[in-house]
Amino acid sequence: MTDMLVDDAIALVPSISGRRMLLGISGPPAAGKSTLARTLVDGVNARLGADTAAYVPMDGFHLSNAQLDRLGLRGRKGAPDTFDADGYVHLLRRLRSEHHRPLYAPGFDRALDEPVAAALVVLPDTRLVVTEGNYLADDALGWEPVRDLLDELWFIDTPEAVREARLLDRHVTGGRTKEEALAFIAASERPNAARVEAARDACTRAVFVP
C-alpha cells in the first residue's frame, strides 16, 4: 500500500525544473497524517534524489502557548482558530510562486508542545511539497484559500478507536494525567475530528489506514 502511494506521489512530481506541485494530506487528529507525509517524502527522495520532495506541516502554524493563554484558547488547542491560518496560506502561496531561493517553514515540537520557527527548509530545486494538517479542506474564514493552493488533497481514513488510542498516548506522554487526557479528547479532539470529517468530500481521494 505504501509503495503504491509513493508511486502516486512520484507521478505528481513535475518533470520540468522550476515547477513545483503541492500535495496536501488531511484527516482527523492522530489519523497518521505526519507519518504518511514523511513516508511519501522519504520515498520520493529515495527514488528521484535528495530534496526532490519536502515536508511542511500545518502544525508549525500553531499559535504559541503564550498566545493561546493570552486569548483564553489553551483549552481548545488544535481548533481552527488556534492556528495562524493567514501565515500558513502565505507560505503556501510562496511555495507555489518562489522557486529561486530557499524558503523556511516552521515545524512543531511535540515534546515542547510549541511551534519552532524556521525549523524546515524547502530548497529551490524541490519539485514536490507534501503538507499535512487537520484543516486543509476547511472553508472557515482564513482557511478557505488553502484547498485551491493544493494540486491534490488526500484524506486519511483511520478508525476512530485507533485515533483515540493514539491521542490518549500522545497527551499522557505530553504530561497530562489519563483523566486530563480523556477530558481534552472529549472536549477538543472529537469536535475537531468531526469538523475535519465533514470536509472530506473536498479532498481528491481517500486513503484508508488501518
XYZ file of N, CA and C in Angstrom, residues 46-210:
495
model
N 14.151 8.980 -2.121
C 14.956 7.771 -2.316
C 15.013 7.384 -3.787
N 13.944 7.635 -4.510
C 13.887 7.225 -5.925
C 14.357 8.317 -6.885
N 14.066 9.565 -6.559
C 14.351 10.652 -7.508
C 15.506 11.549 -7.090
N 16.028 11.350 -5.885
C 17.156 12.154 -5.438
C 16.799 13.051 -4.272
N 17.800 13.324 -3.446
C 17.593 14.130 -2.238
C 16.990 15.491 -2.568
N 16.053 15.912 -1.744
C 15.425 17.239 -1.809
C 14.483 17.415 -2.991
N 14.178 16.316 -3.705
C 13.130 16.413 -4.722
C 11.804 16.773 -4.068
N 11.572 16.193 -2.884
C 10.347 16.460 -2.130
C 10.698 17.017 -0.756
N 9.785 17.791 -0.200
C 9.984 18.383 1.130
C 8.684 18.301 1.919
N 8.835 18.291 3.227
C 7.706 18.162 4.157
C 7.469 19.483 4.876
N 6.222 19.959 4.847
C 5.853 21.204 5.535
C 4.533 20.973 6.275
N 4.555 20.862 7.602
C 3.319 20.601 8.344
C 2.544 21.871 8.693
N 1.240 21.761 8.651
C 0.392 22.860 9.123
C 0.610 23.137 10.606
N 1.012 22.106 11.359
C 1.187 22.259 12.806
C 2.236 23.303 13.171
N 3.129 23.618 12.243
C 4.096 24.672 12.512
C 3.441 26.027 12.717
N 2.171 26.122 12.329
C 1.447 27.390 12.454
C 0.495 27.410 13.648
N 0.675 26.461 14.586
C 0.024 26.591 15.887
C 0.397 27.949 16.492
N -0.543 28.624 17.108
C -0.179 29.762 17.949
C 0.612 29.246 19.147
N 1.551 30.037 19.619
C 2.338 29.626 20.780
C 1.430 29.493 22.001
N 1.887 28.732 22.972
C 1.106 28.588 24.198
C 0.895 29.933 24.892
N 1.889 30.817 24.786
C 1.740 32.146 25.383
C 0.593 32.915 24.728
N 0.486 32.818 23.405
C -0.606 33.499 22.709
C -1.948 32.849 23.022
N -1.959 31.523 23.103
C -3.203 30.834 23.446
C -3.676 31.227 24.843
N -2.734 31.345 25.772
C -3.097 31.788 27.122
C -3.643 33.213 27.098
N -3.008 34.072 26.312
C -3.463 35.466 26.218
C -4.889 35.544 25.680
N -5.199 34.655 24.733
C -6.510 34.665 24.091
C -7.539 33.807 24.822
N -7.098 33.093 25.841
C -8.001 32.196 26.555
C -8.382 30.964 25.762
N -7.482 30.505 24.875
C -7.781 29.389 23.976
C -6.969 28.134 24.272
N -6.199 28.135 25.338
C -5.310 26.994 25.602
C -6.093 25.677 25.710
N -7.272 25.723 26.297
C -8.071 24.515 26.454
C -8.670 24.007 25.165
N -8.574 24.808 24.088
C -9.103 24.406 22.774
C -7.984 24.241 21.758
N -6.767 24.086 22.221
C -5.628 23.976 21.308
C -5.889 22.885 20.276
N -5.688 23.244 19.014
C -5.965 22.325 17.922
C -7.200 22.687 17.136
N -8.042 23.579 17.667
C -9.204 24.067 16.929
C -8.750 25.035 15.835
N -9.581 25.270 14.823
C -9.149 26.111 13.698
C -8.639 27.490 14.093
N -9.257 28.100 15.116
C -8.859 29.457 15.494
C -7.656 29.501 16.423
N -7.002 28.352 16.637
C -5.775 28.335 17.446
C -4.530 28.222 16.573
N -4.713 28.448 15.276
C -3.608 28.451 14.315
C -3.504 29.817 13.644
N -2.336 30.090 13.094
C -2.124 31.270 12.254
C -2.437 30.870 10.816
N -3.727 30.822 10.485
C -4.143 30.387 9.153
C -3.589 31.301 8.069
N -3.567 32.605 8.320
C -3.051 33.546 7.319
C -1.577 33.281 7.027
N -0.812 32.968 8.070
C 0.598 32.664 7.872
C 0.797 31.413 7.040
N -0.032 30.404 7.277
C 0.049 29.157 6.512
C -0.289 29.402 5.045
N -1.360 30.136 4.802
C -1.749 30.452 3.423
C -0.642 31.230 2.720
N -0.056 32.180 3.408
C 1.028 32.976 2.816
C 2.200 32.081 2.419
N 2.551 31.128 3.273
C 3.652 30.230 2.927
C 3.296 29.369 1.724
N 2.076 28.837 1.664
C 1.682 28.027 0.511
C 1.785 28.830 -0.784
N 1.384 30.083 -0.739
C 1.482 30.926 -1.939
C 2.940 31.137 -2.340
N 3.794 31.338 -1.362
C 5.217 31.493 -1.668
C 5.794 30.196 -2.241
N 5.375 29.072 -1.692
C 5.869 27.790 -2.193
C 5.469 27.580 -3.649
N 4.330 28.098 -4.042
C 3.888 27.960 -5.430
C 4.635 28.910 -6.368
N 4.991 30.081 -5.864
C 5.481 31.117 -6.772
C 6.971 31.416 -6.681
N 7.615 31.107 -5.553
C 9.019 31.469 -5.362
C 9.898 30.221 -5.428
N 10.632 30.101 -6.519
C 11.473 28.917 -6.718
C 12.956 29.266 -6.788
N 13.296 30.511 -6.561
C 14.667 30.958 -6.806
C 15.523 31.011 -5.551
N 14.940 30.759 -4.387
C 15.717 30.820 -3.146
C 15.104 29.866 -2.125
N 15.875 29.495 -1.101
C 15.316 28.629 -0.057
C 14.169 29.328 0.676
N 13.153 28.557 1.004
C 12.034 29.063 1.791
C 11.994 28.299 3.113
N 11.971 29.026 4.204
C 11.977 28.401 5.527
C 10.551 28.299 6.065
N 10.303 27.209 6.775
C 8.970 26.951 7.316
C 9.080 26.520 8.773
N 8.090 26.846 9.577
C 8.120 26.411 10.973
C 7.756 24.938 11.108
N 8.304 24.309 12.119
C 7.918 22.956 12.482
C 7.177 22.979 13.808
N 6.906 21.784 14.341
C 6.230 21.692 15.637
C 6.928 20.645 16.480
N 7.291 21.025 17.693
C 7.992 20.133 18.618
C 6.981 19.587 19.624
N 6.665 18.301 19.508
C 5.666 17.722 20.408
C 6.157 17.665 21.848
N 7.463 17.502 22.033
C 7.999 17.468 23.395
C 7.790 18.811 24.093
N 7.970 19.895 23.333
C 7.743 21.238 23.876
C 6.280 21.661 23.777
N 5.548 20.998 22.870
C 4.172 21.378 22.552
C 4.117 22.806 22.027
N 5.112 23.148 21.199
C 5.242 24.505 20.673
C 5.713 24.472 19.217
N 5.311 25.480 18.407
C 5.896 25.638 17.079
C 7.344 26.097 17.193
N 8.134 25.768 16.163
C 9.553 26.139 16.136
C 9.825 26.860 14.820
N 10.198 28.127 14.902
C 10.398 28.943 13.702
C 11.536 28.416 12.841
N 11.348 28.468 11.524
C 12.404 28.152 10.544
C 13.055 26.800 10.798
N 12.276 25.833 11.263
C 12.820 24.500 11.539
C 13.017 23.691 10.263
N 12.321 24.069 9.194
C 12.336 23.310 7.946
C 12.698 24.235 6.791
N 13.213 23.624 5.722
C 13.575 24.418 4.551
C 13.122 23.704 3.286
N 12.627 24.478 2.338
C 12.295 23.981 1.003
C 13.275 24.632 0.043
N 14.076 23.814 -0.617
C 15.139 24.322 -1.478
C 14.612 24.677 -2.868
N 15.336 25.503 -3.610
C 14.853 25.924 -4.928
C 14.555 24.768 -5.881
N 15.324 23.676 -5.792
C 15.132 22.554 -6.707
C 14.035 21.591 -6.271
N 13.428 21.820 -5.129
C 12.357 20.939 -4.656
C 11.139 21.075 -5.565
N 10.667 19.921 -6.066
C 9.572 19.932 -7.039
C 8.247 19.429 -6.477
N 8.283 18.868 -5.268
C 7.047 18.417 -4.628
C 7.100 18.771 -3.145
N 6.095 19.485 -2.676
C 5.959 19.764 -1.246
C 4.753 18.988 -0.734
N 4.980 18.211 0.313
C 3.889 17.483 0.963
C 3.568 18.208 2.265
N 2.359 18.703 2.357
C 1.928 19.414 3.559
C 0.741 18.683 4.161
N 0.643 18.697 5.471
C -0.449 17.955 6.111
C -1.002 18.725 7.292
N -2.284 18.481 7.583
C -2.918 19.130 8.713
C -4.408 18.854 8.744
N -5.031 19.240 9.825
C -6.456 18.957 10.001
C -7.347 19.729 9.037
N -7.001 20.983 8.743
C -7.988 21.897 8.172
C -7.702 22.300 6.729
N -7.045 21.442 5.981
C -6.680 21.782 4.607
C -7.894 21.864 3.686
N -9.003 21.237 4.081
C -10.223 21.298 3.272
C -11.292 22.178 3.909
N -10.954 22.847 4.995
C -11.930 23.646 5.736
C -12.248 24.936 4.978
N -13.495 25.376 5.102
C -13.891 26.606 4.399
C -14.162 27.765 5.356
N -13.682 27.662 6.601
C -13.850 28.757 7.555
C -12.985 29.946 7.153
N -13.344 31.116 7.659
C -12.601 32.330 7.352
C -11.121 32.144 7.681
N -10.286 32.442 6.706
C -8.845 32.278 6.869
C -8.327 30.993 6.265
N -9.131 29.928 6.327
C -8.706 28.627 5.798
C -9.168 28.396 4.362
N -10.156 29.153 3.917
C -10.789 28.831 2.640
C -9.849 28.900 1.432
N -8.734 29.676 1.447
C -7.851 29.647 0.274
C -7.009 28.381 0.152
N -6.886 27.613 1.235
C -5.908 26.518 1.250
C -6.187 25.497 0.159
N -7.438 25.059 0.040
C -7.747 23.967 -0.895
C -7.310 24.300 -2.317
N -7.548 25.516 -2.763
C -7.212 25.887 -4.138
C -5.711 26.056 -4.359
N -4.939 26.117 -3.283
C -3.484 26.224 -3.413
C -2.813 24.858 -3.506
N -3.595 23.796 -3.335
C -3.064 22.433 -3.379
C -3.440 21.775 -4.698
N -2.474 21.099 -5.315
C -2.757 20.401 -6.569
C -3.574 19.141 -6.331
N -3.292 18.447 -5.239
C -4.112 17.317 -4.804
C -4.236 17.364 -3.291
N -5.333 16.800 -2.788
C -5.556 16.725 -1.345
C -6.091 15.342 -1.013
N -5.315 14.587 -0.243
C -5.702 13.238 0.160
C -6.262 13.266 1.573
N -7.288 12.459 1.802
C -7.888 12.346 3.132
C -7.512 10.997 3.731
N -6.960 11.004 4.939
C -6.614 9.755 5.619
C -7.801 9.296 6.455
N -8.271 8.098 6.150
C -9.401 7.498 6.850
C -8.867 6.434 7.805
N -8.884 6.725 9.090
C -8.354 5.828 10.117
C -9.445 5.557 11.148
N -9.595 4.309 11.611
C -10.651 4.006 12.587
C -10.567 4.890 13.831
N -11.732 5.284 14.325
C -11.781 6.181 15.478
C -11.075 5.586 16.689
N -11.252 4.288 16.921
C -10.621 3.661 18.088
C -9.107 3.763 18.021
N -8.553 3.611 16.832
C -7.103 3.719 16.646
C -6.655 5.149 16.915
N -7.375 6.112 16.368
C -7.007 7.515 16.548
C -7.055 7.930 18.019
N -8.117 7.519 18.703
C -8.259 7.958 20.093
C -7.239 7.285 21.006
N -6.854 6.055 20.684
C -5.784 5.413 21.459
C -4.474 6.170 21.276
N -4.211 6.602 20.062
C -3.003 7.393 19.794
C -3.062 8.733 20.524
N -4.225 9.360 20.502
C -4.366 10.651 21.180
C -4.147 10.516 22.682
N -4.698 9.468 23.263
C -4.510 9.254 24.696
C -3.032 9.103 25.024
N -2.338 8.292 24.231
C -0.903 8.103 24.456
C -0.148 9.412 24.255
N -0.521 10.166 23.237
C 0.154 11.436 22.939
C 0.020 12.421 24.098
N -1.179 12.549 24.618
C -1.399 13.543 25.673
C -0.810 13.107 27.010
N -0.855 11.814 27.299
C -0.235 11.331 28.539
C 1.276 11.489 28.459
N 1.845 11.159 27.299
C 3.285 11.351 27.098
C 3.654 12.823 27.233
N 2.744 13.697 26.812
C 2.993 15.137 26.892
C 2.833 15.731 28.278
N 2.422 14.913 29.249
C 2.383 15.407 30.620
C 1.020 15.447 31.283
N -0.055 15.181 30.530
C -1.373 15.148 31.149
C -1.585 13.826 31.891
N -2.427 13.849 32.914
C -2.866 12.594 33.516
C -3.831 11.913 32.547
N -4.105 10.632 32.776
C -5.044 9.930 31.901
C -6.406 10.610 31.921
N -6.846 11.028 33.088
C -8.150 11.683 33.206
C -8.162 13.018 32.464
N -7.091 13.781 32.589
C -6.993 15.053 31.869
C -6.968 14.825 30.362
N -6.245 13.797 29.939
C -6.160 13.492 28.513
C -7.525 13.101 27.955
N -8.247 12.246 28.663
C -9.573 11.827 28.202
C -10.532 13.011 28.142
N -10.427 13.910 29.113
C -11.290 15.095 29.115
C -10.975 16.003 27.933
N -9.686 16.174 27.617
C -9.297 17.023 26.491
C -9.745 16.397 25.172
N -9.622 15.078 25.060
C -10.072 14.390 23.848
C -11.564 14.617 23.639
N -12.338 14.481 24.712
C -13.787 14.655 24.603
C -14.171 16.099 24.279
N -13.472 17.047 24.893
C -13.848 18.458 24.757
C -13.316 19.104 23.491
N -12.156 18.644 23.002
C -11.492 19.328 21.890
C -11.242 18.424 20.684
N -10.602 17.287 20.910
C -10.181 16.455 19.785
C -11.369 15.884 19.008
N -12.401 15.417 19.704
C -13.553 14.847 18.998
C -14.307 15.877 18.168
N -14.602 17.061 18.718
C -15.239 18.071 17.864
C -14.373 18.462 16.661
N -13.066 18.550 16.863
C -12.177 18.865 15.745
C -12.219 17.761 14.697
N -12.228 16.501 15.151
C -12.284 15.370 14.224
C -13.573 15.396 13.411
N -14.688 15.701 14.069
C -15.965 15.761 13.364
C -15.952 16.856 12.303
N -15.328 17.964 12.612
C -15.232 19.065 11.649
C -14.406 18.652 10.433
N -13.300 17.972 10.684
C -12.440 17.524 9.588
C -13.172 16.503 8.719
N -13.859 15.557 9.357
C -14.615 14.543 8.615
C -15.668 15.190 7.717
N -16.280 16.256 8.186
C -17.345 16.905 7.429
C -16.845 17.524 6.130
N -15.550 17.772 6.040
C -14.978 18.412 4.848
C -14.310 17.419 3.905
N -14.436 16.129 4.167
C -13.671 15.153 3.394
C -14.049 15.130 1.914
N -15.287 15.507 1.568
C -15.698 15.475 0.161
C -14.934 16.483 -0.692
N -14.280 17.454 -0.061
C -13.472 18.419 -0.813
C -12.113 17.849 -1.192
N -11.795 16.659 -0.679
C -10.495 16.038 -0.963
C -10.528 15.275 -2.282
N -9.368 15.111 -2.884
C -9.243 14.421 -4.161
C -9.529 12.938 -4.023
N -9.059 12.334 -2.928
C -9.202 10.893 -2.725
C -9.111 10.588 -1.239
N -9.570 9.397 -0.873
C -9.440 8.914 0.499
C -8.444 7.764 0.525
N -7.620 7.752 1.561
C -6.627 6.697 1.759
C -6.945 6.029 3.088
N -7.231 4.730 3.067
C -7.568 4.022 4.303
C -6.303 3.541 4.985
N -6.161 3.909 6.253
C -5.023 3.479 7.060
C -5.568 2.712 8.257
N -5.373 1.383 8.315
C -5.961 0.585 9.400
C -5.303 0.872 10.746
